[in-house]
Structures are given as structure tokens and as C-alpha cells.
Amino acid sequence: MIMVAAKTIKKLVYDSELPENLKEELYNKLIDYNKKYKLKKSEVEAIVNEAVNEYKKALVEPGEAIGTVAAQSIGEPSTQMTLNTFHYAGVAEINVTLGLPRIIEIVDARKNPSTPIMTVYLDEEHRYDREKALEVARRIEGTTLENLAREITTDILNYELVVELDPERLEKRGLDMEKIKKKLEASFKSAEFEVEGYTLIMRPKKAGKLSDLRRLAEKVKKHRLKGLSGVGKTIIRKEGDEYVIYTEGSNFKQVLKVPGVDPTRTRTNNIWEIAEVLGIEAARNAIIEEIVNTMREQGLEVDIRHIMLVADMMTLDGVIMPIGRHGVVGEKASVLARAAFEITTQHLLEAAERGEVDTLNGVVENVLIGQPVPLGTGMVRLAMSLPLRPKRE
Amino acid sequence: MARKKEFDIFSHELVPEHRVLSEEEKEAILKKYKIKISQLPQIKASDPAVVALEAKPGDVIEIKRKSPTAGYYYYYRLVVED
């Protein structure tokens, strides 16, 4: 008896209805067994058919309440998560929102997460050298006069602001006095700047009230001299054999353009920024990753299929929709389903005003009025075709 | 000199492959799933991926998603105006 050729097995397996990675696994196993037991073609066929049957049995049946199951599966482990918002996870010195507050933040699709953070990967040239990584970090890190100053004094007598700068810090950020002066002059037309050694003096052109000087001083102190807007502190950390930059604050669009940054791997924890720059599909992936990472960080494991369902629902319309009153639930077609959730009277009132019709297709509506729910066996309708005229013996 | 050209979003790890379907393929998909075109999930015409593909409202985009459970699978989105 000759054994079946690998080509035949490949064709049988790859023509079946299995998902890609199962096909690969099955194919490899069959090749192994074929070497050991010298299978017949009919046997291979039988094995493939059996695998397909088992796979189909494992699929979710039509009418299964997957949303409810997902809600329970994510909800239960969530009760074990920390209620503590702030943690110094992974990166020391940088605050990250973790645990339940973070999950809520993701699911609510907040435009601005409470602790935006970017993970900036570097390109081939900059990733192995600390000095070069620092160079890129400097380009990203937002720097203000305040960060560079050793001492800032408001001279009330002479009506001026005197800033003494720290030469070390200047050098570290790659700035010098002339550059700073030019930058400030370009941004603040209402004042004059003077440089003396490492001292910078700002004098408003018009003498006015003291409070005006104070207000202007505040602005000058906070003015960004270098780096990206929205980004504060940066931290360099070695991961494996490469250096990675973590930033407090996020400016995803700009950071991708910074020379030295690897734009294919760099990411932010702000889902909206991802949607804006990389599109809705990337946002879906980001939602999944963020939830999985937050869960794992707390030592909890939820089947990824539940999380994928949540992410799919949130991105169904091409924009990120929060789960809750203003999103997935709030936009249900059925008035009764919406009214059953929150702000009941308002929904009913508005529906009445518009003359809305509820066709009672959903689950909640039918629970509400006490009818069989379209779920599982309740989804099936039987119709019998009776012969018009029964035959008689 | 002008800034470095905007990078290709499809090279980013988070972005799966996108492809515009032809009319015939569109019909085949609707037939396969027995649905109307309005029942497909949507993607905005201003979405960076749609802009990069130069797809127009009414087109269907095929997305080859990587999945930890199935290797990869295809997902479809209808391009809509914002």
C-alpha cells in the first residue's frame, strides 16, 4: 500500500472550511501521522471531515446571546480589579491609569484619557545607542523656560522679569541663549528680551499694571521652546536590546514625523488619536490591545473573543462609539429598549413626539411586554405546509 | 526642503490590510451572507485608510484581519460619507 502524497493531503485540508491556522495545524499533524501510520486517502478524507464537523460544533450557534455572555465574562473579573486609579506600572516616574478606571475610560471612548502616554520606538539607527535615543527624546520632549531656569524673579521696581538659566540643562536640551531669545521674540511681540551671560531679562514694551507683568511672565514661563505640544516628560528605558522612549502626554500625529522615530511601531494609549491618524481598523486593534493589557496587568484573563466583540460593536459605524447612554445602547432602533436602559421618560416622550414605531424585534422590548424573546429557541419560527385538501382513503 | 513625505499607514503594526472590492466581488459577498449592502459595518470616507486607497462612498472595503483565534479572516466595511 502506498501512502498518500503530501500534495493530496494539502489539497484536502486547504479546500476544507476550516480557518487558516487550523488548516495549518491539521496539515502538519496529518503529515506526521502519515509518516508513522501510512494513511490511505479515504482515511485522510475521514479525518479532515471529522475535523470540520468538530469545528462546526464549536462555533457559536445562531441565536446565542453573545453580547450578554461577553458582558458577564468581562464584568465578573472586573470586580476583582483595583479601584486605585494611579499606579506606577512598568515605567517608574510616569503615572498610568490602570484597572477598572482604565477599562471604563476605554469603553466610554473618552476623547482624552486621564493619563495619555506614548510608547515611542526608534529606527534602526537610533535604537541601540543611549546617546542617540536621548537625541530623539530631546526632539519630542516639551521644554519651557520654566524647565530650564534656575531662578525666576519678577523685578517690580524695574518692571521686568529676570530669568537665570541653568547652563547644564541648556546643554542637555541642545539649546543656547541666542536661540531662546529668538524664539521668545518671535512669539511675544509685546516685550523686549535681553541676554546677559546666562541671564534673560524680559521687559514689556508698554509699562502697565503689575498684574499685566505677572500675566505675561506666566505665559513666557510656560511657552514651549522645543518639542511637541501636549508632550511633557520623556523617559528612556531599555527593553530587550533596544531603547524605547515613554512620554507623558501624547501627540501621535506629530511624533510619527520626528526624525529617528520608527513610525511603524510607535503607539499611544489615546484611541481617538489612533483612529484619526491610522483609521478605524487600527482603533479596533488598539481597543482590544488596551483592554487585554489592562486585564493582564491585573492578573486577569478574559477570552479575547469577548473583547473582540466589544471592539467590533464600538467601531461598527466607522467612528468610535462609547458603550452606554451616548453610544451603542443609546442608538438602538427600539424605543422600548432605550427607555428600559436610562432616562426612560425622555425617550418615551421624544418617541411619541416623532411618532416612532417599535417593531419589537429585539430582546429587551419583548422582555418588557412579556413575549417570547428572540434568542436561542425563541428565534425560530415554525411554519407548516399543510396539503390544501387532505386525501381520503 | 519640504518635510519627509507622510508615511504609509499600512506599514503600521496596528493597521491590517485593506482592499477595495470590485462590483462582482461586492455582489458575491452580499449573496454569500444574504444581506443588503446597508447591513454591512461602515467606514467613513475620511478614514485615513480609505483616503489612502482612494475609495469612494458606496465602495466595499475588504479588511484582512489578523486574529489570535483564526489566523486571519476577512471583514467587510461599506464606505459612507461622514
XYZ file of C-alpha atoms in Angstrom:
475
model
C 0.000 0.000 0.000
C 1.462 3.368 -0.950
C 0.883 6.210 1.402
C -0.877 9.393 0.373
C 1.264 12.129 -1.124
C 1.733 15.304 0.900
C 0.233 17.207 -2.021
C -3.047 15.318 -1.760
C -3.239 15.956 1.966
C -2.537 19.609 1.399
C -5.313 19.888 -1.164
C -7.819 18.071 1.043
C -7.006 20.167 4.088
C -6.787 23.527 2.374
C -10.047 23.026 0.452
C -11.947 22.423 3.688
C -13.929 25.046 5.549
C -11.515 25.453 8.433
C -9.949 28.750 9.492
C -6.376 29.346 8.362
C -4.431 28.452 11.460
C -6.441 25.264 11.988
C -5.687 24.198 8.440
C -2.011 24.612 9.099
C -2.141 22.669 12.349
C -4.190 19.874 10.820
C -1.905 19.653 7.815
C 1.228 19.367 9.941
C -0.340 16.711 12.141
C -1.534 14.715 9.171
C 1.925 14.752 7.648
C 3.322 13.432 10.925
C 0.750 10.662 11.230
C 1.158 9.771 7.611
C 4.821 9.046 8.212
C 4.001 6.869 11.200
C 0.926 5.004 10.054
C 0.866 5.283 6.252
C -2.655 6.551 5.848
C -4.999 5.808 2.946
C -6.626 8.595 1.031
C -10.058 7.656 2.359
C -8.681 7.836 5.891
C -7.269 11.303 5.360
C -10.616 12.361 3.966
C -12.387 10.954 7.001
C -10.044 12.776 9.383
C -10.498 16.084 7.586
C -14.275 15.652 7.598
C -14.257 14.844 11.284
C -12.138 17.936 11.982
C -14.564 20.097 10.020
C -17.503 18.634 11.949
C -15.829 19.272 15.278
C -15.004 22.803 14.219
C -18.586 23.482 13.232
C -19.822 22.112 16.537
C -17.538 24.549 18.349
C -18.952 27.566 16.523
C -21.454 29.825 18.229
C -24.991 28.878 17.293
C -27.392 31.360 15.732
C -29.456 32.929 18.465
C -26.800 32.702 21.142
C -26.782 35.791 23.401
C -23.121 36.598 22.804
C -23.418 40.195 23.983
C -24.752 39.162 27.356
C -22.128 36.464 27.698
C -19.388 38.968 26.823
C -20.745 41.448 29.374
C -20.739 38.817 32.089
C -17.328 37.497 31.142
C -15.719 40.917 31.315
C -17.828 42.108 34.237
C -17.046 39.315 36.643
C -13.241 39.632 36.661
C -13.612 43.417 36.704
C -14.945 43.181 40.255
C -11.532 41.952 41.305
C -9.650 44.856 39.846
C -8.126 47.659 41.815
C -10.197 50.726 42.286
C -6.976 52.634 42.676
C -6.574 54.906 39.693
C -2.905 55.658 39.779
C -0.114 53.217 39.604
C 3.456 53.409 38.587
C 3.329 50.380 36.386
C 6.185 49.378 34.162
C 7.731 52.769 33.811
C 8.730 54.298 37.071
C 8.114 58.022 37.330
C 5.264 58.009 34.824
C 1.706 57.720 36.081
C -0.623 55.353 34.276
C -4.327 54.854 34.845
C -4.899 51.173 35.393
C -7.509 48.689 36.482
C -11.212 49.379 36.418
C -10.923 53.140 35.843
C -8.895 52.455 32.709
C -11.378 49.875 31.417
C -14.204 52.360 31.954
C -12.190 55.002 30.160
C -11.713 52.782 27.109
C -15.299 51.576 26.964
C -16.627 55.119 27.394
C -14.410 56.194 24.474
C -13.134 59.292 26.239
C -11.549 61.755 23.865
C -8.778 62.479 26.341
C -7.627 59.675 28.610
C -6.618 60.905 32.056
C -3.030 59.764 31.583
C -2.073 59.885 27.909
C 1.166 58.074 27.194
C 3.082 57.353 24.038
C 5.451 54.454 23.561
C 7.943 55.659 21.008
C 10.072 53.079 19.242
C 13.184 54.183 17.423
C 14.518 53.404 13.991
C 17.448 51.117 13.225
C 19.957 53.919 13.607
C 18.848 55.252 16.984
C 17.513 52.249 18.849
C 20.716 50.645 20.143
C 22.523 53.685 21.453
C 21.545 55.556 24.584
C 23.021 58.827 23.367
C 21.158 58.685 20.090
C 17.930 57.740 21.839
C 18.403 60.748 24.065
C 18.800 62.904 20.974
C 15.388 61.784 19.693
C 13.847 62.165 23.148
C 15.016 65.768 23.180
C 13.203 66.425 19.928
C 9.989 65.106 21.420
C 10.133 66.378 24.973
C 8.283 69.613 25.509
C 10.597 72.205 27.052
C 9.617 75.526 28.571
C 11.604 78.353 30.072
C 10.445 77.127 33.450
C 12.115 73.752 32.893
C 15.440 75.412 32.139
C 15.503 78.100 34.779
C 17.483 78.027 37.954
C 15.716 81.066 39.306
C 12.876 83.251 38.110
C 12.267 86.620 39.735
C 9.844 89.386 38.972
C 11.565 92.695 39.451
C 8.806 95.050 40.480
C 10.990 98.163 40.672
C 12.321 97.925 37.141
C 9.150 96.310 35.822
C 10.873 93.284 34.325
C 11.212 89.532 34.572
C 14.637 88.122 35.310
C 15.314 84.506 34.491
C 18.532 82.831 35.421
C 19.115 79.782 33.290
C 20.966 76.627 34.131
C 23.812 76.128 31.622
C 23.844 72.374 32.219
C 20.180 71.982 31.435
C 20.543 74.201 28.404
C 23.210 71.979 27.003
C 21.256 68.841 27.814
C 18.327 70.066 25.734
C 20.554 71.356 22.942
C 19.534 74.989 23.333
C 21.518 78.185 23.767
C 20.665 81.666 24.899
C 20.507 83.171 21.412
C 18.057 80.518 20.219
C 15.826 81.079 23.204
C 15.888 84.802 22.717
C 14.925 84.476 19.073
C 12.104 82.064 19.834
C 10.662 84.273 22.512
C 10.978 87.402 20.418
C 9.082 85.753 17.609
C 6.254 84.696 19.917
C 5.949 87.700 22.199
C 5.768 90.911 20.220
C 4.740 92.981 23.205
C 8.009 92.580 25.072
C 11.733 93.047 24.661
C 14.262 90.421 25.578
C 17.815 90.909 26.650
C 20.508 88.334 27.190
C 23.409 88.739 29.600
C 25.505 85.662 30.052
C 23.041 83.089 31.360
C 20.509 85.656 32.459
C 17.496 86.511 30.388
C 15.588 89.692 31.035
C 12.124 90.352 29.714
C 10.788 93.878 29.610
C 7.272 94.677 28.390
C 7.306 97.459 25.812
C 4.453 99.260 27.500
C 4.630 99.900 31.198
C 1.333 98.963 32.769
C -0.116 97.405 35.835
C 1.800 94.922 37.891
C -0.789 92.263 37.204
C -0.118 92.613 33.468
C 3.541 91.857 34.030
C 2.665 88.851 36.117
C 0.281 87.544 33.483
C 2.833 87.952 30.711
C 5.528 86.344 32.868
C 3.303 83.317 33.385
C 2.867 82.971 29.621
C 6.555 83.331 28.903
C 7.425 80.764 31.536
C 5.024 78.228 30.055
C 5.931 78.934 26.424
C 7.146 75.882 24.552
C 10.662 76.349 23.250
C 11.185 72.879 21.910
C 9.435 69.569 21.400
C 5.850 68.599 20.599
C 2.775 70.240 22.014
C 0.957 68.107 24.535
C 4.059 66.154 25.413
C 5.785 66.617 28.727
C 8.385 64.476 30.383
C 10.095 61.680 28.464
C 11.740 58.602 29.877
C 14.134 56.278 28.134
C 14.072 52.648 29.049
C 15.929 49.676 27.729
C 13.676 46.881 26.527
C 15.481 43.781 25.368
C 18.315 45.148 23.296
C 16.743 48.411 22.243
C 15.922 51.739 23.839
C 12.310 52.852 23.966
C 11.034 56.308 24.843
C 7.953 56.756 27.011
C 6.300 60.137 27.057
C 3.909 61.770 29.425
C 1.233 63.274 27.214
C 0.504 62.319 23.666
C 0.790 63.833 20.211
C 0.622 60.848 17.914
C 0.347 62.661 14.613
C 3.436 64.777 15.197
C 5.597 62.120 16.799
C 5.422 59.923 13.713
C 7.136 62.664 11.722
C 10.006 63.163 14.154
C 13.290 62.005 12.629
C 14.669 58.912 14.347
C 11.244 57.561 15.300
C 10.080 54.213 13.958
C 6.574 55.140 12.768
C 5.509 51.541 12.195
C 5.595 50.506 15.846
C 5.122 53.702 17.811
C 1.801 53.948 19.594
C -0.302 55.919 22.037
C -2.902 54.928 24.592
C -5.305 57.528 23.220
C -7.681 55.537 20.995
C -9.106 58.639 19.327
C -5.714 59.750 18.134
C -5.150 56.323 16.630
C -8.494 56.466 14.841
C -7.636 59.878 13.470
C -4.161 59.024 12.231
C -4.384 55.324 11.358
C -8.088 54.713 10.828
C -10.933 52.826 12.427
C -9.476 49.353 11.958
C -6.311 50.339 13.797
C -8.508 51.831 16.513
C -10.296 48.495 16.837
C -6.986 46.733 17.315
C -5.914 49.361 19.811
C -9.112 48.926 21.859
C -8.557 45.176 22.008
C -4.923 45.572 22.975
C -5.595 48.173 25.630
C -8.310 46.091 27.289
C -6.272 42.882 27.135
C -3.201 44.611 28.553
C -5.148 46.282 31.341
C -6.719 42.946 32.282
C -3.429 41.081 32.125
C -1.727 43.748 34.191
C -4.201 42.912 36.951
C -3.583 39.212 36.546
C -6.956 38.548 34.958
C -7.630 36.611 31.803
C -10.717 37.136 29.671
C -11.246 35.236 26.431
C -10.212 37.573 23.660
C -13.371 36.814 21.651
C -15.467 38.748 24.161
C -13.160 41.727 23.889
C -13.153 41.492 20.099
C -16.956 41.648 20.143
C -16.871 44.782 22.278
C -14.330 46.414 19.955
C -16.355 45.443 16.885
C -19.508 46.989 18.331
C -17.664 50.156 19.269
C -16.294 50.636 15.760
C -19.295 49.384 13.762
C -20.232 52.763 12.281
C -16.733 53.849 11.366
C -16.432 56.141 14.381
C -15.623 55.128 17.917
C -18.849 54.788 19.832
C -18.906 54.571 23.600
C -20.847 51.754 25.179
C -23.643 53.313 27.170
C -26.145 56.104 27.046
C -24.466 58.098 24.295
C -23.367 55.189 22.177
C -24.200 51.618 21.431
C -27.216 51.428 23.757
C -28.382 54.974 23.137
C -28.604 54.411 19.404
C -30.673 51.257 19.453
C -33.539 51.315 16.993
C -36.170 50.307 19.517
C -37.724 52.977 21.733
C -38.617 50.498 24.432
C -35.081 49.132 24.578
C -33.669 52.628 25.012
C -36.310 53.553 27.565
C -35.557 50.400 29.528
C -31.935 51.499 29.940
C -31.789 55.076 31.169
C -33.729 58.346 31.073
C -36.958 56.480 30.425
C -39.413 59.339 30.251
C -37.348 61.424 27.896
C -37.048 58.574 25.410
C -40.749 57.811 25.524
C -41.663 61.462 25.207
C -39.408 62.061 22.223
C -40.583 58.880 20.534
C -44.198 59.935 20.986
C -43.403 63.344 19.570
C -41.859 61.821 16.477
C -44.441 59.096 16.116
C -41.871 56.317 16.294
C -42.898 52.725 15.735
C -41.384 49.858 17.688
C -41.412 46.659 15.683
C -40.457 44.564 18.717
C -37.573 42.769 17.064
C -35.125 42.993 19.933
C -34.682 41.191 23.213
C -35.333 43.969 25.713
C -38.618 45.074 24.116
C -40.000 41.587 24.279
C -38.954 41.005 27.874
C -40.671 44.278 28.669
C -44.024 43.314 27.211
C -43.817 39.666 28.249
C -43.435 37.932 24.932
C -41.056 35.127 23.961
C -37.617 36.646 23.442
C -35.922 36.268 20.028
C -32.956 34.361 21.410
C -31.970 30.740 21.073
C -35.070 28.630 20.506
C -37.193 31.760 20.679
C -35.639 32.889 17.429
C -37.013 30.039 15.379
C -40.412 30.231 13.773
C -42.137 27.164 12.528
C -44.349 27.146 9.506
C -46.159 24.061 8.365
C -47.282 23.475 4.865
C -50.479 21.511 5.043
C -51.892 19.925 1.947
C -54.859 22.016 0.789
C -57.204 19.114 0.517
C -56.416 16.143 2.717
C -56.521 12.912 0.749
C -59.080 10.404 1.847
C -58.802 6.698 1.714
C 13.066 71.402 1.659
C 9.663 70.009 2.296
C 9.130 67.685 5.230
C 9.604 63.985 4.762
C 6.607 62.538 2.956
C 3.781 61.306 5.133
C 4.446 57.696 5.955
C 2.347 54.823 4.646
C -0.192 53.999 7.349
C -0.433 50.408 6.144
C 3.101 49.833 7.346
C 1.989 50.406 10.942
C 1.555 47.312 13.092
C -1.958 48.241 14.117
C -3.316 48.658 10.591
C -4.500 45.498 8.797
C -4.534 45.114 5.011
C -7.343 46.974 3.267
C -8.548 46.387 -0.296
C -11.354 47.839 -2.408
C -13.714 45.199 -3.804
C -14.832 45.129 -7.422
C -18.536 45.234 -8.284
C -18.671 41.474 -8.873
C -16.930 40.717 -5.596
C -19.353 43.050 -3.851
C -22.340 41.139 -5.221
C -20.752 37.834 -4.251
C -20.269 38.971 -0.644
C -23.842 40.207 -0.295
C -25.088 36.931 -1.716
C -22.843 34.832 0.485
C -24.041 36.470 3.695
C -27.600 37.034 2.401
C -27.624 40.695 3.397
C -28.364 44.098 1.944
C -25.453 46.466 1.449
C -26.770 48.764 4.191
C -26.344 45.978 6.712
C -22.565 45.967 6.380
C -20.414 47.631 9.024
C -19.300 51.054 7.893
C -16.155 53.082 7.427
C -16.072 56.838 6.922
C -14.874 58.262 3.610
C -12.489 60.447 5.609
C -10.863 57.452 7.301
C -7.103 57.563 6.653
C -7.167 54.048 5.207
C -9.996 54.923 2.796
C -8.254 58.125 1.777
C -5.055 56.193 1.100
C -6.951 53.704 -1.086
C -8.881 56.490 -2.821
C -12.149 54.637 -2.300
C -15.473 56.431 -2.728
C -18.727 56.197 -0.790
C -20.566 53.066 -1.938
C -17.402 51.015 -2.267
C -16.895 47.994 -0.069
C -13.529 47.560 1.634
C -12.209 44.119 2.431
C -10.084 44.016 5.560
C -7.794 41.093 6.192
C -7.754 40.935 9.950
C -5.251 39.002 11.938
C -6.868 37.024 14.673
C -5.332 35.072 17.516
C -8.147 32.532 17.238
C -8.499 32.037 13.486
C -5.168 33.015 11.957
C -6.727 35.601 9.726
C -10.192 36.339 8.442
C -11.923 38.849 6.225
C -14.137 41.659 7.414
C -16.094 43.996 5.186
C -16.959 47.632 5.579
C -19.074 49.889 3.407
C -17.585 53.316 2.698
C -20.033 56.029 3.758
C -19.938 59.810 3.675
C -19.371 61.465 7.018
